[in-house]
Amino acid sequence: MLYGIEPVIGPGVIVKLDDAKKSNYESDFDLWNSIVHDFDIRQIIIDLKNADAEAIEVNGYRVVSTTSITCEGPIIMINGNYITPPFTIKAIGDKDALYYAMYNPDSWYKTMELRGLRLSLKRSDNISVSGINDGIEIKYLKPKK
C-alpha cells in the first residue's frame, strides 16, 4: 500500500474541482484565475498529505512519490495521461482530519473558493483508490543461479 501498487478501500474524502462558470472576462487575469491549474491540484494533494492521507488518486490515477502533474496548455497531464475538468481527487485517511484540512481558512481549497471555482467536498466511509498498476501485469524476474 505504501508504494501505491495495490488498490485501497477505506474512509476519507472526495474533492471535486472545476473551472468557474463565467462567460465574459474583463481581463486575462480574470480568465487565468477562473480555471483549475496543475499547481491547484498539486497544492490540494500537499494539503491532504499534510493531513496524513494514506492514499490519493486524481481522476483515476494513483498519486505516489514520483507522480508528475504538469500543465499542457489548456489541459493537465498526470504521469503522461491527459486529464480534463472536472477533477476528482480521492483521499483515504481520517475523514474528519482530511475534511478539516480542506476547510481550514489557510487551505488552498479556501483560496480556490475565493477565485470562484466550482468545488465540492464530501466525507465518505467507503472510498476506493486504484493502485498504480491497475490493469498491468507485473512479472518478477527470478535471479540466475
PDB file of C-alpha atoms in Angstrom:
ATOM      1  CA  MET A   1       0.000   0.000   0.000  1.00  0.00           C
ATOM      2  CA  LEU A   2       2.803   2.442   0.864  1.00  0.00           C
ATOM      3  CA  TYR A   3       4.180   2.289  -2.678  1.00  0.00           C
ATOM      4  CA  GLY A   4       0.747   2.652  -4.278  1.00  0.00           C
ATOM      5  CA  ILE A   5       0.880  -0.659  -6.118  1.00  0.00           C
ATOM      6  CA  GLU A   6      -2.284  -2.119  -4.621  1.00  0.00           C
ATOM      7  CA  PRO A   7      -5.788  -0.624  -4.666  1.00  0.00           C
ATOM      8  CA  VAL A   8      -7.027   0.635  -1.286  1.00  0.00           C
ATOM      9  CA  ILE A   9     -10.512   0.959   0.212  1.00  0.00           C
ATOM     10  CA  GLY A  10     -11.323   2.952   3.328  1.00  0.00           C
ATOM     11  CA  PRO A  11     -12.762   6.145   4.806  1.00  0.00           C
ATOM     12  CA  GLY A  12     -11.731   9.544   3.501  1.00  0.00           C
ATOM     13  CA  VAL A  13     -12.824  12.478   1.368  1.00  0.00           C
ATOM     14  CA  ILE A  14     -13.703  13.173  -2.254  1.00  0.00           C
ATOM     15  CA  VAL A  15     -12.732  16.623  -3.543  1.00  0.00           C
ATOM     16  CA  LYS A  16     -14.113  17.862  -6.878  1.00  0.00           C
ATOM     17  CA  LEU A  17     -12.551  20.834  -8.665  1.00  0.00           C
ATOM     18  CA  ASP A  18     -13.973  22.543 -11.733  1.00  0.00           C
ATOM     19  CA  ASP A  19     -13.442  25.776 -13.625  1.00  0.00           C
ATOM     20  CA  ALA A  20     -15.569  28.801 -12.721  1.00  0.00           C
ATOM     21  CA  LYS A  21     -18.792  29.253 -14.643  1.00  0.00           C
ATOM     22  CA  LYS A  22     -18.422  32.711 -16.129  1.00  0.00           C
ATOM     23  CA  SER A  23     -18.925  33.791 -19.713  1.00  0.00           C
ATOM     24  CA  ASN A  24     -17.292  37.213 -20.009  1.00  0.00           C
ATOM     25  CA  TYR A  25     -13.922  38.099 -18.531  1.00  0.00           C
ATOM     26  CA  GLU A  26     -12.691  41.654 -18.089  1.00  0.00           C
ATOM     27  CA  SER A  27      -9.025  40.695 -18.339  1.00  0.00           C
ATOM     28  CA  ASP A  28      -6.636  37.841 -18.997  1.00  0.00           C
ATOM     29  CA  PHE A  29      -6.062  37.729 -15.230  1.00  0.00           C
ATOM     30  CA  ASP A  30      -9.778  37.028 -14.666  1.00  0.00           C
ATOM     31  CA  LEU A  31      -9.625  34.187 -17.173  1.00  0.00           C
ATOM     32  CA  TRP A  32      -6.413  32.794 -15.652  1.00  0.00           C
ATOM     33  CA  ASN A  33      -7.938  32.932 -12.164  1.00  0.00           C
ATOM     34  CA  SER A  34     -11.116  31.156 -13.234  1.00  0.00           C
ATOM     35  CA  ILE A  35      -9.593  27.823 -14.289  1.00  0.00           C
ATOM     36  CA  VAL A  36      -8.111  24.939 -12.314  1.00  0.00           C
ATOM     37  CA  HIS A  37      -4.355  24.749 -12.856  1.00  0.00           C
ATOM     38  CA  ASP A  38      -1.824  21.988 -12.292  1.00  0.00           C
ATOM     39  CA  PHE A  39      -0.476  23.811  -9.231  1.00  0.00           C
ATOM     40  CA  ASP A  40      -4.011  23.859  -7.737  1.00  0.00           C
ATOM     41  CA  ILE A  41      -4.157  20.071  -7.908  1.00  0.00           C
ATOM     42  CA  ARG A  42      -0.626  19.729  -6.518  1.00  0.00           C
ATOM     43  CA  GLN A  43      -1.411  22.071  -3.620  1.00  0.00           C
ATOM     44  CA  ILE A  44      -4.629  20.204  -2.736  1.00  0.00           C
ATOM     45  CA  ILE A  45      -2.579  16.979  -2.712  1.00  0.00           C
ATOM     46  CA  ILE A  46       0.001  18.618  -0.410  1.00  0.00           C
ATOM     47  CA  ASP A  47      -2.757  19.746   1.973  1.00  0.00           C
ATOM     48  CA  LEU A  48      -4.202  16.210   2.013  1.00  0.00           C
ATOM     49  CA  LYS A  49      -0.777  14.656   2.606  1.00  0.00           C
ATOM     50  CA  ASN A  50      -0.158  17.111   5.451  1.00  0.00           C
ATOM     51  CA  ALA A  51      -3.396  15.829   6.994  1.00  0.00           C
ATOM     52  CA  ASP A  52      -1.975  12.259   6.794  1.00  0.00           C
ATOM     53  CA  ALA A  53      -3.815  10.980   3.719  1.00  0.00           C
ATOM     54  CA  GLU A  54      -2.732   7.374   3.222  1.00  0.00           C
ATOM     55  CA  ALA A  55      -3.663   7.029  -0.471  1.00  0.00           C
ATOM     56  CA  ILE A  56      -4.594   9.642  -3.094  1.00  0.00           C
ATOM     57  CA  GLU A  57      -5.951   9.419  -6.634  1.00  0.00           C
ATOM     58  CA  VAL A  58      -6.681  12.108  -9.244  1.00  0.00           C
ATOM     59  CA  ASN A  59      -9.198  11.269 -11.987  1.00  0.00           C
ATOM     60  CA  GLY A  60      -8.451   7.566 -11.569  1.00  0.00           C
ATOM     61  CA  TYR A  61      -4.643   7.884 -11.449  1.00  0.00           C
ATOM     62  CA  ARG A  62      -2.877   6.961  -8.204  1.00  0.00           C
ATOM     63  CA  VAL A  63      -0.590   9.631  -6.759  1.00  0.00           C
ATOM     64  CA  VAL A  64       2.772   8.350  -5.481  1.00  0.00           C
ATOM     65  CA  SER A  65       6.107   9.988  -4.691  1.00  0.00           C
ATOM     66  CA  THR A  66       7.153  10.019  -8.369  1.00  0.00           C
ATOM     67  CA  THR A  67       3.856  11.297  -9.770  1.00  0.00           C
ATOM     68  CA  SER A  68       4.190  14.157 -12.235  1.00  0.00           C
ATOM     69  CA  ILE A  69       1.372  16.700 -12.622  1.00  0.00           C
ATOM     70  CA  THR A  70       2.050  19.292 -15.325  1.00  0.00           C
ATOM     71  CA  CYS A  71       0.301  21.964 -17.365  1.00  0.00           C
ATOM     72  CA  GLU A  72      -0.002  21.132 -21.055  1.00  0.00           C
ATOM     73  CA  GLY A  73      -1.736  24.200 -22.442  1.00  0.00           C
ATOM     74  CA  PRO A  74      -5.480  24.042 -21.810  1.00  0.00           C
ATOM     75  CA  ILE A  75      -5.328  20.627 -20.113  1.00  0.00           C
ATOM     76  CA  ILE A  76      -3.357  18.895 -17.377  1.00  0.00           C
ATOM     77  CA  MET A  77      -1.161  15.833 -17.642  1.00  0.00           C
ATOM     78  CA  ILE A  78      -0.626  13.313 -14.852  1.00  0.00           C
ATOM     79  CA  ASN A  79       2.110  10.736 -15.453  1.00  0.00           C
ATOM     80  CA  GLY A  80       1.802  11.143 -19.212  1.00  0.00           C
ATOM     81  CA  ASN A  81      -2.016  10.894 -19.253  1.00  0.00           C
ATOM     82  CA  TYR A  82      -4.207  13.849 -20.206  1.00  0.00           C
ATOM     83  CA  ILE A  83      -6.943  14.765 -17.735  1.00  0.00           C
ATOM     84  CA  THR A  84      -9.596  17.449 -18.081  1.00  0.00           C
ATOM     85  CA  PRO A  85     -12.027  19.105 -15.671  1.00  0.00           C
ATOM     86  CA  PRO A  86     -13.869  18.318 -13.573  1.00  0.00           C
ATOM     87  CA  PHE A  87     -11.054  16.867 -11.465  1.00  0.00           C
ATOM     88  CA  THR A  88     -11.923  14.308  -8.801  1.00  0.00           C
ATOM     89  CA  ILE A  89      -9.400  13.786  -6.036  1.00  0.00           C
ATOM     90  CA  LYS A  90      -9.986  10.862  -3.678  1.00  0.00           C
ATOM     91  CA  ALA A  91      -8.025  10.602  -0.440  1.00  0.00           C
ATOM     92  CA  ILE A  92      -8.121   7.806   2.127  1.00  0.00           C
ATOM     93  CA  GLY A  93      -7.371   8.507   5.770  1.00  0.00           C
ATOM     94  CA  ASP A  94      -9.076  10.062   8.790  1.00  0.00           C
ATOM     95  CA  LYS A  95     -12.079  11.577   7.009  1.00  0.00           C
ATOM     96  CA  ASP A  96     -12.602  14.303   9.627  1.00  0.00           C
ATOM     97  CA  ALA A  97      -8.936  15.400   9.564  1.00  0.00           C
ATOM     98  CA  LEU A  98      -8.905  15.430   5.746  1.00  0.00           C
ATOM     99  CA  TYR A  99     -12.181  17.372   5.658  1.00  0.00           C
ATOM    100  CA  TYR A 100     -10.848  19.935   8.120  1.00  0.00           C
ATOM    101  CA  ALA A 101      -7.630  20.270   6.103  1.00  0.00           C
ATOM    102  CA  MET A 102      -9.709  21.402   3.129  1.00  0.00           C
ATOM    103  CA  TYR A 103     -11.956  23.780   5.121  1.00  0.00           C
ATOM    104  CA  ASN A 104      -9.158  25.290   7.183  1.00  0.00           C
ATOM    105  CA  PRO A 105      -9.144  29.051   6.447  1.00  0.00           C
ATOM    106  CA  ASP A 106      -5.497  28.825   5.328  1.00  0.00           C
ATOM    107  CA  SER A 107      -6.035  25.876   2.957  1.00  0.00           C
ATOM    108  CA  TRP A 108      -5.626  26.034  -0.804  1.00  0.00           C
ATOM    109  CA  TYR A 109      -9.232  24.807  -1.114  1.00  0.00           C
ATOM    110  CA  LYS A 110     -10.395  28.061   0.531  1.00  0.00           C
ATOM    111  CA  THR A 111      -8.144  30.068  -1.809  1.00  0.00           C
ATOM    112  CA  MET A 112      -9.768  28.330  -4.767  1.00  0.00           C
ATOM    113  CA  GLU A 113     -13.220  29.157  -3.366  1.00  0.00           C
ATOM    114  CA  LEU A 114     -12.268  32.843  -3.325  1.00  0.00           C
ATOM    115  CA  ARG A 115     -11.389  32.590  -7.031  1.00  0.00           C
ATOM    116  CA  GLY A 116     -14.953  31.454  -7.777  1.00  0.00           C
ATOM    117  CA  LEU A 117     -14.054  27.919  -8.855  1.00  0.00           C
ATOM    118  CA  ARG A 118     -16.754  25.261  -8.581  1.00  0.00           C
ATOM    119  CA  LEU A 119     -15.753  22.970  -5.729  1.00  0.00           C
ATOM    120  CA  SER A 120     -17.294  20.223  -3.668  1.00  0.00           C
ATOM    121  CA  LEU A 121     -16.069  18.220  -0.707  1.00  0.00           C
ATOM    122  CA  LYS A 122     -17.623  15.049   0.664  1.00  0.00           C
ATOM    123  CA  ARG A 123     -16.711  12.714   3.511  1.00  0.00           C
ATOM    124  CA  SER A 124     -17.241   9.006   2.959  1.00  0.00           C
ATOM    125  CA  ASP A 125     -16.751   5.763   4.861  1.00  0.00           C
ATOM    126  CA  ASN A 126     -16.056   3.745   1.718  1.00  0.00           C
ATOM    127  CA  ILE A 127     -13.709   5.246  -0.864  1.00  0.00           C
ATOM    128  CA  SER A 128     -11.874   3.150  -3.422  1.00  0.00           C
ATOM    129  CA  VAL A 129      -8.461   4.345  -4.670  1.00  0.00           C
ATOM    130  CA  SER A 130      -6.838   2.491  -7.552  1.00  0.00           C
ATOM    131  CA  GLY A 131      -3.363   1.024  -7.456  1.00  0.00           C
ATOM    132  CA  ILE A 132      -0.692   2.491  -9.683  1.00  0.00           C
ATOM    133  CA  ASN A 133      -0.524  -0.729 -11.690  1.00  0.00           C
ATOM    134  CA  ASP A 134      -4.243  -1.483 -12.058  1.00  0.00           C
ATOM    135  CA  GLY A 135      -4.663  -3.426 -15.254  1.00  0.00           C
ATOM    136  CA  ILE A 136      -0.924  -4.042 -15.652  1.00  0.00           C
ATOM    137  CA  GLU A 137       0.503  -7.478 -15.088  1.00  0.00           C
ATOM    138  CA  ILE A 138       3.684  -7.368 -13.038  1.00  0.00           C
ATOM    139  CA  LYS A 139       6.262 -10.021 -13.895  1.00  0.00           C
ATOM    140  CA  TYR A 140       9.007 -10.703 -11.445  1.00  0.00           C
ATOM    141  CA  LEU A 141      12.339 -11.908 -12.729  1.00  0.00           C
ATOM    142  CA  LYS A 142      13.958 -14.817 -10.949  1.00  0.00           C
ATOM    143  CA  PRO A 143      17.633 -14.364 -10.179  1.00  0.00           C
ATOM    144  CA  LYS A 144      20.016 -16.599 -12.123  1.00  0.00           C
ATOM    145  CA  LYS A 145      21.883 -19.225 -10.121  1.00  0.00           C
TER     146      LYS A 145
END
